[in-house]
Amino acid sequence: MGIVTTGLISFTLLALNLGFSKGFALTWLRSWSIAYLIVIPAILLVGPRLQAQIDRVVR
């Protein structure tokens, strides 16, 4: 799921901000890989804490 989410978001933002210029694919792959490397550890670290807070509010 993280692969699809980061890939789609980075593709969309890059296309909107820079357009489909020469080197788009390489730039997109680079930005996607950076986003993926950041978001996966963030999900693993923040996710459980956030879920615990939500569980406390819902109960």
GROMACS .gro file of N, CA and C in nm:
model
  177
    1MET      N    1   0.081  -0.119   0.000
    1MET     CA    2   0.000   0.000   0.000
    1MET      C    3   0.086   0.126   0.000
    2GLY      N    4   0.195   0.124   0.074
    2GLY     CA    5   0.284   0.240   0.077
    2GLY      C    6   0.346   0.269  -0.058
    3ILE      N    7   0.375   0.163  -0.134
    3ILE     CA    8   0.432   0.181  -0.268
    3ILE      C    9   0.335   0.254  -0.358
    4VAL      N   10   0.210   0.210  -0.357
    4VAL     CA   11   0.109   0.271  -0.444
    4VAL      C   12   0.082   0.415  -0.401
    5THR      N   13   0.066   0.437  -0.272
    5THR     CA   14   0.034   0.571  -0.222
    5THR      C   15   0.145   0.670  -0.252
    6THR      N   16   0.268   0.637  -0.215
    6THR     CA   17   0.379   0.730  -0.239
    6THR      C   18   0.403   0.749  -0.388
    7GLY      N   19   0.388   0.642  -0.465
    7GLY     CA   20   0.407   0.654  -0.610
    7GLY      C   21   0.305   0.745  -0.674
    8LEU      N   22   0.179   0.728  -0.637
    8LEU     CA   23   0.073   0.810  -0.695
    8LEU      C   24   0.084   0.956  -0.654
    9ILE      N   25   0.110   0.981  -0.528
    9ILE     CA   26   0.122   1.119  -0.481
    9ILE      C   27   0.243   1.188  -0.542
   10SER      N   28   0.358   1.122  -0.544
   10SER     CA   29   0.477   1.186  -0.601
   10SER      C   30   0.460   1.208  -0.751
   11PHE      N   31   0.397   1.115  -0.821
   11PHE     CA   32   0.371   1.131  -0.965
   11PHE      C   33   0.281   1.251  -0.990
   12THR      N   34   0.172   1.260  -0.915
   12THR     CA   35   0.076   1.368  -0.934
   12THR      C   36   0.137   1.504  -0.904
   13LEU      N   37   0.205   1.516  -0.791
   13LEU     CA   38   0.264   1.644  -0.754
   13LEU      C   39   0.374   1.686  -0.851
   14LEU      N   40   0.454   1.592  -0.894
   14LEU     CA   41   0.559   1.625  -0.990
   14LEU      C   42   0.500   1.667  -1.124
   15ALA      N   43   0.398   1.598  -1.169
   15ALA     CA   44   0.333   1.634  -1.295
   15ALA      C   45   0.268   1.772  -1.286
   16LEU      N   46   0.205   1.803  -1.174
   16LEU     CA   47   0.140   1.933  -1.158
   16LEU      C   48   0.242   2.047  -1.148
   17ASN      N   49   0.350   2.024  -1.076
   17ASN     CA   50   0.447   2.131  -1.053
   17ASN      C   51   0.549   2.149  -1.164
   18LEU      N   52   0.592   2.040  -1.227
   18LEU     CA   53   0.695   2.050  -1.331
   18LEU      C   54   0.644   2.019  -1.470
   19GLY      N   55   0.533   1.948  -1.479
   19GLY     CA   56   0.484   1.906  -1.610
   19GLY      C   57   0.563   1.786  -1.660
   20PHE      N   58   0.522   1.737  -1.776
   20PHE     CA   59   0.587   1.619  -1.835
   20PHE      C   60   0.701   1.664  -1.925
   21SER      N   61   0.810   1.701  -1.864
   21SER     CA   62   0.926   1.748  -1.938
   21SER      C   63   1.025   1.633  -1.960
   22LYS      N   64   1.132   1.664  -2.029
   22LYS     CA   65   1.237   1.565  -2.051
   22LYS      C   66   1.296   1.525  -1.916
   23GLY      N   67   1.314   1.398  -1.896
   23GLY     CA   68   1.367   1.348  -1.771
   23GLY      C   69   1.263   1.331  -1.662
   24PHE      N   70   1.135   1.339  -1.699
   24PHE     CA   71   1.028   1.327  -1.599
   24PHE      C   72   1.034   1.193  -1.526
   25ALA      N   73   1.050   1.086  -1.601
   25ALA     CA   74   1.048   0.952  -1.540
   25ALA      C   75   1.160   0.935  -1.438
   26LEU      N   76   1.279   0.981  -1.473
   26LEU     CA   77   1.392   0.968  -1.381
   26LEU      C   78   1.372   1.054  -1.256
   27THR      N   79   1.323   1.175  -1.276
   27THR     CA   80   1.296   1.264  -1.164
   27THR      C   81   1.187   1.206  -1.075
   28TRP      N   82   1.083   1.149  -1.138
   28TRP     CA   83   0.975   1.088  -1.060
   28TRP      C   84   1.025   0.969  -0.980
   29LEU      N   85   1.104   0.883  -1.041
   29LEU     CA   86   1.155   0.766  -0.968
   29LEU      C   87   1.242   0.807  -0.850
   30ARG      N   88   1.321   0.911  -0.870
   30ARG     CA   89   1.405   0.960  -0.760
   30ARG      C   90   1.320   1.017  -0.647
   31SER      N   91   1.221   1.099  -0.681
   31SER     CA   92   1.136   1.157  -0.577
   31SER      C   93   1.050   1.051  -0.510
   32TRP      N   94   1.004   0.952  -0.587
   32TRP     CA   95   0.925   0.843  -0.527
   32TRP      C   96   1.010   0.763  -0.429
   33SER      N   97   1.133   0.732  -0.466
   33SER     CA   98   1.217   0.652  -0.376
   33SER      C   99   1.247   0.726  -0.247
   34ILE      N  100   1.268   0.856  -0.254
   34ILE     CA  101   1.291   0.934  -0.133
   34ILE      C  102   1.165   0.935  -0.047
   35ALA      N  103   1.050   0.956  -0.109
   35ALA     CA  104   0.923   0.958  -0.036
   35ALA      C  105   0.898   0.823   0.031
   36TYR      N  106   0.925   0.715  -0.040
   36TYR     CA  107   0.902   0.581   0.014
   36TYR      C  108   0.993   0.554   0.134
   37LEU      N  109   1.119   0.595   0.123
   37LEU     CA  110   1.213   0.573   0.232
   37LEU      C  111   1.177   0.654   0.357
   38ILE      N  112   1.109   0.765   0.338
   38ILE     CA  113   1.067   0.847   0.451
   38ILE      C  114   0.936   0.796   0.512
   39VAL      N  115   0.841   0.760   0.427
   39VAL     CA  116   0.706   0.730   0.477
   39VAL      C  117   0.696   0.593   0.546
   40ILE      N  118   0.768   0.495   0.502
   40ILE     CA  119   0.756   0.362   0.563
   40ILE      C  120   0.802   0.363   0.709
   41PRO      N  121   0.920   0.416   0.741
   41PRO     CA  122   0.955   0.423   0.883
   41PRO      C  123   0.860   0.512   0.963
   42ALA      N  124   0.812   0.620   0.901
   42ALA     CA  125   0.718   0.708   0.970
   42ALA      C  126   0.590   0.633   1.004
   43ILE      N  127   0.540   0.554   0.910
   43ILE     CA  128   0.419   0.475   0.936
   43ILE      C  129   0.444   0.374   1.048
   44LEU      N  130   0.559   0.310   1.046
   44LEU     CA  131   0.588   0.210   1.148
   44LEU      C  132   0.608   0.271   1.286
   45LEU      N  133   0.659   0.393   1.293
   45LEU     CA  134   0.681   0.458   1.422
   45LEU      C  135   0.558   0.534   1.472
   46VAL      N  136   0.492   0.605   1.383
   46VAL     CA  137   0.380   0.690   1.422
   46VAL      C  138   0.249   0.612   1.426
   47GLY      N  139   0.233   0.517   1.337
   47GLY     CA  140   0.108   0.443   1.324
   47GLY      C  141   0.056   0.381   1.453
   48PRO      N  142   0.136   0.302   1.523
   48PRO     CA  143   0.086   0.240   1.647
   48PRO      C  144   0.047   0.342   1.754
   49ARG      N  145   0.124   0.449   1.767
   49ARG     CA  146   0.092   0.551   1.867
   49ARG      C  147  -0.038   0.622   1.832
   50LEU      N  148  -0.054   0.655   1.706
   50LEU     CA  149  -0.175   0.722   1.662
   50LEU      C  150  -0.296   0.630   1.678
   51GLN      N  151  -0.280   0.502   1.647
   51GLN     CA  152  -0.389   0.407   1.662
   51GLN      C  153  -0.430   0.394   1.808
   52ALA      N  154  -0.332   0.394   1.899
   52ALA     CA  155  -0.363   0.385   2.042
   52ALA      C  156  -0.441   0.507   2.088
   53GLN      N  157  -0.405   0.625   2.041
   53GLN     CA  158  -0.478   0.746   2.078
   53GLN      C  159  -0.621   0.742   2.024
   54ILE      N  160  -0.636   0.697   1.902
   54ILE     CA  161  -0.770   0.687   1.842
   54ILE      C  162  -0.854   0.586   1.918
   55ASP      N  163  -0.794   0.474   1.956
   55ASP     CA  164  -0.867   0.373   2.033
   55ASP      C  165  -0.916   0.429   2.166
   56ARG      N  166  -0.834   0.512   2.232
   56ARG     CA  167  -0.875   0.573   2.359
   56ARG      C  168  -0.992   0.669   2.339
   57VAL      N  169  -0.991   0.743   2.231
   57VAL     CA  170  -1.099   0.839   2.204
   57VAL      C  171  -1.228   0.767   2.170
   58VAL      N  172  -1.219   0.660   2.094
   58VAL     CA  173  -1.338   0.589   2.048
   58VAL      C  174  -1.405   0.513   2.163
   59ARG      N  175  -1.329   0.464   2.257
   59ARG     CA  176  -1.386   0.386   2.369
   59ARG      C  177  -1.467   0.469   2.456
   0.00000   0.00000   0.00000
